Amino acid sequence: MNQAVSDLLARSNRLGSDPRNTNYAGGNTSAKGTDVDPATGEPVELLWVKGSGGDLGTLTEAGLAVLRLDRVRGLVDVYPGVEREDEMVAAFDYCLHGRGGAAPSIDTSMHALVDLPHVDHLHPDSGIAIATAVDGEELTRRIFGDKVVWVPWRRPGFQLGLDIRDIQRANPDAVGCILGGHGITAWGRSSEESEQNSLWIIRTAAEYIEEHGRPDPFGAELEGYGALPEAERRARAAALAPHIRAIASADRPMVGHFSDADVVTDFLARAEHPRLAALGTSCPDHFLRTKVKPLVLDLPADAPLERAIERLGELHEAYRADYAAYYEAHATPESPAMRGADPAIVLVPGVGMFSFGKDKQTARVAGEFYTNAINVMRGAEALSRYQPISDAEKFRIEYWSLEEAKLQRMPKPRSHAGRIALVTGAASGIGKAIATRLAAEGACVVIADLDLEKAQSAAAELGSTDVAIGVQCDVTRADEVQAAVDAALLAFGGLDLVVNNAGLSLSKSLLETTEADWDLQHDVMAKGSFLVSRAAAKALIDQGLGGDIVYISSKNAVFAGPNNIAYSATKADQAHQVRLLAAELGQHGVRVNGINPDGVVRGSGIFASGWGASRAKVYGVKEEELGKYYAGRTLLGREVLPEHVANAVAVLTGDELTHTTGLHVPVDSGVAAAFLR
């Protein structure tokens, strides 16, 4: 690897790993250097710059755009002017070296045109606080002297690169600049010098705010708006979550994230929060993720829950009308269609912040960006007065043709993208296979299991907590079931899909089956499914987005076999719950279906816990041959595996069977005696 590239990546990872320096996927870094052109064998000057959409903290060589420096700088001679500067992005393709690596970002010109070889463009809270202060230019002179230069707001693009080049040339002693309304840019003769200059600007701004800022930038505390005690706060958040997700998903379903961090609850407890929230965010990275401004509940923390829900609905109507007016005021005939008028950030005093996006990561990052925005407001208000860029400029960024093209290039979402699933008994066997399949199809998954450690381990196998979480749940206990549903609501903002899979089995004859055996079977599966469905249905109804409830029943729900009275009876109970709930919940758009597997031996927790040995004894075969035995008695002669049940769940809850409810799907390779009649 070229040494310049190696140094650039190390610097980028250090800068990007500290949230004080820049936000996730925000900012970009670059290095200029020499390498050998394979086509000529001669040295060639190159620019390596973080490509579009990458993240500094995790940047690798594959995430760099690689361009011929002479060709990028040569674009200055053909630049048609600021009115046509968007055309220059396509021109970067003609400057690529070889295959060019990652797609060049809009900020490429900023890095190419500055004379010094190393450039960092970052979005630190302290720097943006200066950039968004009403007297930011004067503050920049006061704080940094002639070492940092003020650059008035300009939309990112080729002209901004020219502006910064000219400023850098005119101020040879400067180490960087404050970009009005946006962030900072620093440079250096070496990678180390550029990094140190970036950190110096960030640190100096933060120290100045700390030393000279007023202690109460958000004003006095508002009576009744302080954070509720933690348990009460999170319980209220869970109660509000389905209603708030309905607000954020009126145009299209969204995944949510909840934060009750001190920085959020303190902001909402202060007198100035309504004024500041209404001003919206400023840095392009911020408002592209958080929308122009948040929806803020204007009630104290102890307002009755019913009134809070009612008021959120009223505010949502006003928000949508206001956003539509914003679009109409600034749209031109060439503007993309309005992408949706729902808020991405909903703030609830005393409770916290709900943020939303197309998936969990996007939702979480949106919340992180609004937290950045709060920090920016605090710094600007501590020294001066917060003044973000105008709505007209925000619209130019939000509905930029380049941003629209970027959105259009995104891959088609997977079948369950944006859906949130809760699967019981999912740490092993059929439940784990279902959770794995749903996650592979794009769903966020809550793995509920009696064993917390196993549930968390199974969730970790699926990915980060943006994909899955594990929770402990005894489905026979209503409080634990509600806690599992609440965990889904707080982790992912809502709930769309519930799979009643938790179960156990005792293989005994009628005379051997005790009252305790009967109660245990029915408590776990019949009662447990009822409790899970009841708790989930309330969230699904409150959301108003429809949803799915799936019961993993059994061919034994309709097939009468020997020595199986308790298990088969409770499976019949589950099977009829499907029909009853399909009839009741259809009016809410909730589909309820069942799956009837048979003989899932391999990977099954039930079979491994003694059921397999018992059934093998009943049928007079060796336990290790039980799967083969079950397959041999089917019409297709195929063994049923957990993945086959998972396939059925994916199809039942996907896009293909949206008009199907009350159905039982056999996954048994064909057991004629269990045909549904």
mmCIF file of N, CA and C in Angstrom, residues 187-281:
data_model
loop_
_atom_site.group_PDB
_atom_site.id
_atom_site.type_symbol
_atom_site.label_atom_id
_atom_site.label_comp_id
_atom_site.label_asym_id
_atom_site.label_seq_id
_atom_site.Cartn_x
_atom_site.Cartn_y
_atom_site.Cartn_z
ATOM 1 N N TRP A 187 -5.921 21.731 7.008
ATOM 2 C CA TRP A 187 -4.961 21.177 6.058
ATOM 3 C C TRP A 187 -3.573 21.129 6.679
ATOM 4 N N GLY A 188 -2.647 20.457 6.013
ATOM 5 C CA GLY A 188 -1.284 20.362 6.523
ATOM 6 C C GLY A 188 -0.331 19.827 5.477
ATOM 7 N N ARG A 189 0.946 20.063 5.729
ATOM 8 C CA ARG A 189 1.981 19.578 4.812
ATOM 9 C C ARG A 189 2.212 18.088 4.972
ATOM 10 N N SER A 190 1.850 17.554 6.123
ATOM 11 C CA SER A 190 1.946 16.114 6.366
ATOM 12 C C SER A 190 0.627 15.626 6.932
ATOM 13 N N SER A 191 0.442 14.328 6.925
ATOM 14 C CA SER A 191 -0.779 13.770 7.481
ATOM 15 C C SER A 191 -0.895 14.104 8.958
ATOM 16 N N GLU A 192 0.214 13.998 9.659
ATOM 17 C CA GLU A 192 0.216 14.307 11.090
ATOM 18 C C GLU A 192 -0.148 15.767 11.331
ATOM 19 N N GLU A 193 0.411 16.674 10.528
ATOM 20 C CA GLU A 193 0.131 18.096 10.712
ATOM 21 C C GLU A 193 -1.338 18.401 10.446
ATOM 22 N N SER A 194 -1.909 17.808 9.410
ATOM 23 C CA SER A 194 -3.320 18.041 9.115
ATOM 24 C C SER A 194 -4.193 17.563 10.269
ATOM 25 N N GLU A 195 -3.890 16.387 10.794
ATOM 26 C CA GLU A 195 -4.668 15.858 11.912
ATOM 27 C C GLU A 195 -4.550 16.754 13.135
ATOM 28 N N GLN A 196 -3.337 17.201 13.428
ATOM 29 C CA GLN A 196 -3.136 18.064 14.595
ATOM 30 C C GLN A 196 -3.843 19.405 14.423
ATOM 31 N N ASN A 197 -3.845 19.931 13.212
ATOM 32 C CA ASN A 197 -4.555 21.185 12.964
ATOM 33 C C ASN A 197 -6.059 21.009 13.141
ATOM 34 N N SER A 198 -6.590 19.889 12.655
ATOM 35 C CA SER A 198 -8.019 19.614 12.839
ATOM 36 C C SER A 198 -8.369 19.544 14.321
ATOM 37 N N LEU A 199 -7.576 18.781 15.065
ATOM 38 C CA LEU A 199 -7.847 18.606 16.491
ATOM 39 C C LEU A 199 -7.677 19.915 17.249
ATOM 40 N N TRP A 200 -6.727 20.740 16.820
ATOM 41 C CA TRP A 200 -6.518 22.033 17.486
ATOM 42 C C TRP A 200 -7.730 22.936 17.298
ATOM 43 N N ILE A 201 -8.271 22.979 16.094
ATOM 44 C CA ILE A 201 -9.462 23.798 15.852
ATOM 45 C C ILE A 201 -10.627 23.311 16.713
ATOM 46 N N ILE A 202 -10.848 22.013 16.716
ATOM 47 C CA ILE A 202 -11.955 21.429 17.481
ATOM 48 C C ILE A 202 -11.792 21.697 18.972
ATOM 49 N N ARG A 203 -10.583 21.447 19.475
ATOM 50 C CA ARG A 203 -10.322 21.619 20.910
ATOM 51 C C ARG A 203 -10.402 23.090 21.322
ATOM 52 N N THR A 204 -9.847 23.958 20.491
ATOM 53 C CA THR A 204 -9.847 25.383 20.825
ATOM 54 C C THR A 204 -11.267 25.932 20.875
ATOM 55 N N ALA A 205 -12.092 25.531 19.923
ATOM 56 C CA ALA A 205 -13.485 25.978 19.929
ATOM 57 C C ALA A 205 -14.213 25.475 21.170
ATOM 58 N N ALA A 206 -14.014 24.191 21.510
ATOM 59 C CA ALA A 206 -14.686 23.612 22.674
ATOM 60 C C ALA A 206 -14.249 24.300 23.955
ATOM 61 N N GLU A 207 -12.955 24.550 24.081
ATOM 62 C CA GLU A 207 -12.440 25.203 25.296
ATOM 63 C C GLU A 207 -12.950 26.631 25.403
ATOM 64 N N TYR A 208 -13.069 27.318 24.284
ATOM 65 C CA TYR A 208 -13.557 28.695 24.322
ATOM 66 C C TYR A 208 -15.022 28.722 24.765
ATOM 67 N N ILE A 209 -15.814 27.801 24.231
ATOM 68 C CA ILE A 209 -17.222 27.732 24.635
ATOM 69 C C ILE A 209 -17.325 27.428 26.123
ATOM 70 N N GLU A 210 -16.520 26.494 26.583
ATOM 71 C CA GLU A 210 -16.540 26.108 27.993
ATOM 72 C C GLU A 210 -16.145 27.274 28.890
ATOM 73 N N GLU A 211 -15.158 28.037 28.479
ATOM 74 C CA GLU A 211 -14.632 29.117 29.315
ATOM 75 C C GLU A 211 -15.492 30.382 29.247
ATOM 76 N N HIS A 212 -16.004 30.698 28.064
ATOM 77 C CA HIS A 212 -16.692 31.978 27.879
ATOM 78 C C HIS A 212 -18.207 31.862 27.738
ATOM 79 N N GLY A 213 -18.725 30.647 27.565
ATOM 80 C CA GLY A 213 -20.159 30.490 27.369
ATOM 81 C C GLY A 213 -20.941 30.640 28.658
ATOM 82 N N ARG A 214 -22.186 31.099 28.542
ATOM 83 C CA ARG A 214 -23.024 31.222 29.733
ATOM 84 C C ARG A 214 -23.481 29.840 30.188
ATOM 85 N N PRO A 215 -23.709 29.654 31.468
ATOM 86 C CA PRO A 215 -23.967 28.308 32.003
ATOM 87 C C PRO A 215 -25.353 27.760 31.677
ATOM 88 N N ASP A 216 -26.305 28.622 31.282
ATOM 89 C CA ASP A 216 -27.670 28.146 31.028
ATOM 90 C C ASP A 216 -28.118 28.536 29.621
ATOM 91 N N PRO A 217 -27.435 28.039 28.595
ATOM 92 C CA PRO A 217 -27.753 28.468 27.228
ATOM 93 C C PRO A 217 -29.160 28.116 26.777
ATOM 94 N N PHE A 218 -29.778 27.120 27.391
ATOM 95 C CA PHE A 218 -31.132 26.730 27.014
ATOM 96 C C PHE A 218 -32.197 27.339 27.921
ATOM 97 N N GLY A 219 -31.771 28.240 28.813
ATOM 98 C CA GLY A 219 -32.730 28.930 29.664
ATOM 99 C C GLY A 219 -33.065 28.174 30.931
ATOM 100 N N ALA A 220 -34.043 28.709 31.649
ATOM 101 C CA ALA A 220 -34.430 28.143 32.939
ATOM 102 C C ALA A 220 -35.184 26.832 32.756
ATOM 103 N N GLU A 221 -35.226 26.069 33.832
ATOM 104 C CA GLU A 221 -35.976 24.819 33.805
ATOM 105 C C GLU A 221 -37.474 25.111 33.761
ATOM 106 N N LEU A 222 -38.173 24.329 32.959
ATOM 107 C CA LEU A 222 -39.622 24.439 32.866
ATOM 108 C C LEU A 222 -40.268 23.484 33.866
ATOM 109 N N GLU A 223 -41.144 23.997 34.683
ATOM 110 C CA GLU A 223 -41.785 23.152 35.683
ATOM 111 C C GLU A 223 -42.584 22.039 35.005
ATOM 112 N N GLY A 224 -42.338 20.810 35.430
ATOM 113 C CA GLY A 224 -43.065 19.669 34.902
ATOM 114 C C GLY A 224 -42.462 19.054 33.654
ATOM 115 N N TYR A 225 -41.375 19.654 33.143
ATOM 116 C CA TYR A 225 -40.770 19.165 31.906
ATOM 117 C C TYR A 225 -39.474 18.375 32.146
ATOM 118 N N GLY A 226 -39.084 18.210 33.397
ATOM 119 C CA GLY A 226 -37.885 17.450 33.694
ATOM 120 C C GLY A 226 -38.069 15.966 33.430
ATOM 121 N N ALA A 227 -36.954 15.255 33.373
ATOM 122 C CA ALA A 227 -36.983 13.822 33.083
ATOM 123 C C ALA A 227 -37.705 13.058 34.179
ATOM 124 N N LEU A 228 -38.599 12.179 33.781
ATOM 125 C CA LEU A 228 -39.260 11.288 34.721
ATOM 126 C C LEU A 228 -38.245 10.291 35.279
ATOM 127 N N PRO A 229 -38.524 9.682 36.440
ATOM 128 C CA PRO A 229 -37.643 8.612 36.930
ATOM 129 C C PRO A 229 -37.488 7.527 35.866
ATOM 130 N N GLU A 230 -36.344 6.850 35.835
ATOM 131 C CA GLU A 230 -36.010 5.964 34.718
ATOM 132 C C GLU A 230 -37.086 4.935 34.412
ATOM 133 N N ALA A 231 -37.553 4.207 35.424
ATOM 134 C CA ALA A 231 -38.542 3.163 35.167
ATOM 135 C C ALA A 231 -39.825 3.759 34.603
ATOM 136 N N GLU A 232 -40.262 4.868 35.179
ATOM 137 C CA GLU A 232 -41.481 5.524 34.701
ATOM 138 C C GLU A 232 -41.278 6.090 33.298
ATOM 139 N N ARG A 233 -40.083 6.625 33.063
ATOM 140 C CA ARG A 233 -39.755 7.216 31.753
ATOM 141 C C ARG A 233 -39.814 6.176 30.651
ATOM 142 N N ARG A 234 -39.228 5.022 30.908
ATOM 143 C CA ARG A 234 -39.167 3.996 29.872
ATOM 144 C C ARG A 234 -40.517 3.312 29.684
ATOM 145 N N ALA A 235 -41.290 3.204 30.748
ATOM 146 C CA ALA A 235 -42.634 2.645 30.615
ATOM 147 C C ALA A 235 -43.500 3.572 29.758
ATOM 148 N N ARG A 236 -43.369 4.866 29.974
ATOM 149 C CA ARG A 236 -44.151 5.820 29.173
ATOM 150 C C ARG A 236 -43.665 5.822 27.722
ATOM 151 N N ALA A 237 -42.372 5.696 27.539
ATOM 152 C CA ALA A 237 -41.830 5.627 26.175
ATOM 153 C C ALA A 237 -42.404 4.422 25.438
ATOM 154 N N ALA A 238 -42.473 3.274 26.125
ATOM 155 C CA ALA A 238 -43.026 2.072 25.488
ATOM 156 C C ALA A 238 -44.504 2.250 25.170
ATOM 157 N N ALA A 239 -45.233 2.926 26.063
ATOM 158 C CA ALA A 239 -46.663 3.147 25.819
ATOM 159 C C ALA A 239 -46.890 4.096 24.646
ATOM 160 N N LEU A 240 -46.008 5.064 24.474
ATOM 161 C CA LEU A 240 -46.145 6.036 23.387
ATOM 162 C C LEU A 240 -45.594 5.520 22.063
ATOM 163 N N ALA A 241 -44.647 4.590 22.123
ATOM 164 C CA ALA A 241 -43.901 4.182 20.927
ATOM 165 C C ALA A 241 -44.788 3.778 19.749
ATOM 166 N N PRO A 242 -45.807 2.924 19.930
ATOM 167 C CA PRO A 242 -46.617 2.549 18.752
ATOM 168 C C PRO A 242 -47.325 3.747 18.120
ATOM 169 N N HIS A 243 -47.800 4.669 18.943
ATOM 170 C CA HIS A 243 -48.495 5.849 18.435
ATOM 171 C C HIS A 243 -47.524 6.767 17.697
ATOM 172 N N ILE A 244 -46.316 6.895 18.220
ATOM 173 C CA ILE A 244 -45.321 7.756 17.571
ATOM 174 C C ILE A 244 -44.828 7.117 16.279
ATOM 175 N N ARG A 245 -44.692 5.789 16.274
ATOM 176 C CA ARG A 245 -44.301 5.145 15.021
ATOM 177 C C ARG A 245 -45.377 5.336 13.951
ATOM 178 N N ALA A 246 -46.634 5.305 14.355
ATOM 179 C CA ALA A 246 -47.712 5.558 13.403
ATOM 180 C C ALA A 246 -47.568 6.944 12.788
ATOM 181 N N ILE A 247 -47.154 7.913 13.593
ATOM 182 C CA ILE A 247 -46.940 9.278 13.110
ATOM 183 C C ILE A 247 -45.802 9.311 12.099
ATOM 184 N N ALA A 248 -44.699 8.657 12.426
ATOM 185 C CA ALA A 248 -43.525 8.681 11.553
ATOM 186 C C ALA A 248 -43.705 7.832 10.305
ATOM 187 N N SER A 249 -44.733 6.978 10.286
ATOM 188 C CA SER A 249 -44.906 6.013 9.198
ATOM 189 C C SER A 249 -46.167 6.240 8.385
ATOM 190 N N ALA A 250 -46.726 7.434 8.460
ATOM 191 C CA ALA A 250 -47.955 7.686 7.705
ATOM 192 C C ALA A 250 -47.720 7.558 6.205
ATOM 193 N N ASP A 251 -46.548 7.977 5.731
ATOM 194 C CA ASP A 251 -46.244 7.888 4.305
ATOM 195 C C ASP A 251 -45.614 6.554 3.928
ATOM 196 N N ARG A 252 -44.728 6.055 4.778
ATOM 197 C CA ARG A 252 -44.102 4.757 4.530
ATOM 198 C C ARG A 252 -43.596 4.214 5.868
ATOM 199 N N PRO A 253 -43.624 2.884 6.051
ATOM 200 C CA PRO A 253 -43.211 2.311 7.340
ATOM 201 C C PRO A 253 -41.761 2.644 7.675
ATOM 202 N N MET A 254 -41.536 3.004 8.922
ATOM 203 C CA MET A 254 -40.211 3.359 9.408
ATOM 204 C C MET A 254 -39.846 2.519 10.621
ATOM 205 N N VAL A 255 -38.553 2.317 10.794
ATOM 206 C CA VAL A 255 -38.014 1.686 11.994
ATOM 207 C C VAL A 255 -37.570 2.810 12.931
ATOM 208 N N GLY A 256 -37.691 2.582 14.231
ATOM 209 C CA GLY A 256 -37.393 3.637 15.184
ATOM 210 C C GLY A 256 -36.248 3.313 16.125
ATOM 211 N N HIS A 257 -35.843 4.353 16.833
ATOM 212 C CA HIS A 257 -34.813 4.249 17.870
ATOM 213 C C HIS A 257 -35.207 5.205 18.982
ATOM 214 N N PHE A 258 -35.017 4.790 20.220
ATOM 215 C CA PHE A 258 -35.359 5.634 21.364
ATOM 216 C C PHE A 258 -34.113 5.989 22.151
ATOM 217 N N SER A 259 -34.016 7.242 22.554
ATOM 218 C CA SER A 259 -32.914 7.692 23.404
ATOM 219 C C SER A 259 -33.457 8.579 24.511
ATOM 220 N N ASP A 260 -33.060 8.271 25.734
ATOM 221 C CA ASP A 260 -33.380 9.150 26.857
ATOM 222 C C ASP A 260 -32.094 9.663 27.500
ATOM 223 N N ALA A 261 -31.094 9.914 26.651
ATOM 224 C CA ALA A 261 -29.818 10.438 27.120
ATOM 225 C C ALA A 261 -30.021 11.777 27.819
ATOM 226 N N ASP A 262 -29.147 12.063 28.759
ATOM 227 C CA ASP A 262 -29.271 13.295 29.539
ATOM 228 C C ASP A 262 -29.282 14.534 28.657
ATOM 229 N N VAL A 263 -28.467 14.522 27.588
ATOM 230 C CA VAL A 263 -28.395 15.697 26.722
ATOM 231 C C VAL A 263 -29.752 15.996 26.095
ATOM 232 N N VAL A 264 -30.527 14.963 25.826
ATOM 233 C CA VAL A 264 -31.853 15.133 25.227
ATOM 234 C C VAL A 264 -32.862 15.594 26.269
ATOM 235 N N THR A 265 -32.942 14.886 27.382
ATOM 236 C CA THR A 265 -33.952 15.221 28.385
ATOM 237 C C THR A 265 -33.690 16.584 29.008
ATOM 238 N N ASP A 266 -32.425 16.972 29.162
ATOM 239 C CA ASP A 266 -32.115 18.298 29.702
ATOM 240 C C ASP A 266 -32.558 19.393 28.729
ATOM 241 N N PHE A 267 -32.298 19.191 27.432
ATOM 242 C CA PHE A 267 -32.726 20.153 26.418
ATOM 243 C C PHE A 267 -34.231 20.371 26.486
ATOM 244 N N LEU A 268 -34.989 19.273 26.598
ATOM 245 C CA LEU A 268 -36.448 19.357 26.599
ATOM 246 C C LEU A 268 -36.997 19.914 27.910
ATOM 247 N N ALA A 269 -36.171 19.952 28.944
ATOM 248 C CA ALA A 269 -36.607 20.485 30.236
ATOM 249 C C ALA A 269 -36.421 21.993 30.338
ATOM 250 N N ARG A 270 -35.833 22.625 29.300
ATOM 251 C CA ARG A 270 -35.459 24.036 29.378
ATOM 252 C C ARG A 270 -36.395 24.928 28.568
ATOM 253 N N ALA A 271 -36.472 26.182 28.967
ATOM 254 C CA ALA A 271 -37.453 27.117 28.420
ATOM 255 C C ALA A 271 -37.257 27.405 26.942
ATOM 256 N N GLU A 272 -36.018 27.337 26.441
ATOM 257 C CA GLU A 272 -35.747 27.725 25.062
ATOM 258 C C GLU A 272 -35.914 26.595 24.056
ATOM 259 N N HIS A 273 -36.239 25.394 24.527
ATOM 260 C CA HIS A 273 -36.265 24.272 23.580
ATOM 261 C C HIS A 273 -37.323 24.428 22.481
ATOM 262 N N PRO A 274 -38.508 24.997 22.728
ATOM 263 C CA PRO A 274 -39.453 25.140 21.606
ATOM 264 C C PRO A 274 -38.928 26.072 20.512
ATOM 265 N N ARG A 275 -38.316 27.180 20.902
ATOM 266 C CA ARG A 275 -37.774 28.119 19.913
ATOM 267 C C ARG A 275 -36.652 27.487 19.111
ATOM 268 N N LEU A 276 -35.735 26.835 19.782
ATOM 269 C CA LEU A 276 -34.571 26.269 19.098
ATOM 270 C C LEU A 276 -34.961 25.089 18.216
ATOM 271 N N ALA A 277 -35.843 24.231 18.714
ATOM 272 C CA ALA A 277 -36.268 23.085 17.905
ATOM 273 C C ALA A 277 -36.939 23.555 16.621
ATOM 274 N N ALA A 278 -37.696 24.640 16.717
ATOM 275 C CA ALA A 278 -38.400 25.148 15.535
ATOM 276 C C ALA A 278 -37.442 25.687 14.485
ATOM 277 N N LEU A 279 -36.240 26.118 14.896
ATOM 278 C CA LEU A 279 -35.255 26.618 13.939
ATOM 279 C C LEU A 279 -34.656 25.489 13.104
ATOM 280 N N GLY A 280 -34.704 24.276 13.618
ATOM 281 C CA GLY A 280 -34.161 23.138 12.880
ATOM 282 C C GLY A 280 -32.652 23.051 12.961
ATOM 283 N N THR A 281 -32.100 22.083 12.253
ATOM 284 C CA THR A 281 -30.661 21.865 12.253
ATOM 285 C C THR A 281 -30.031 22.623 11.094
#
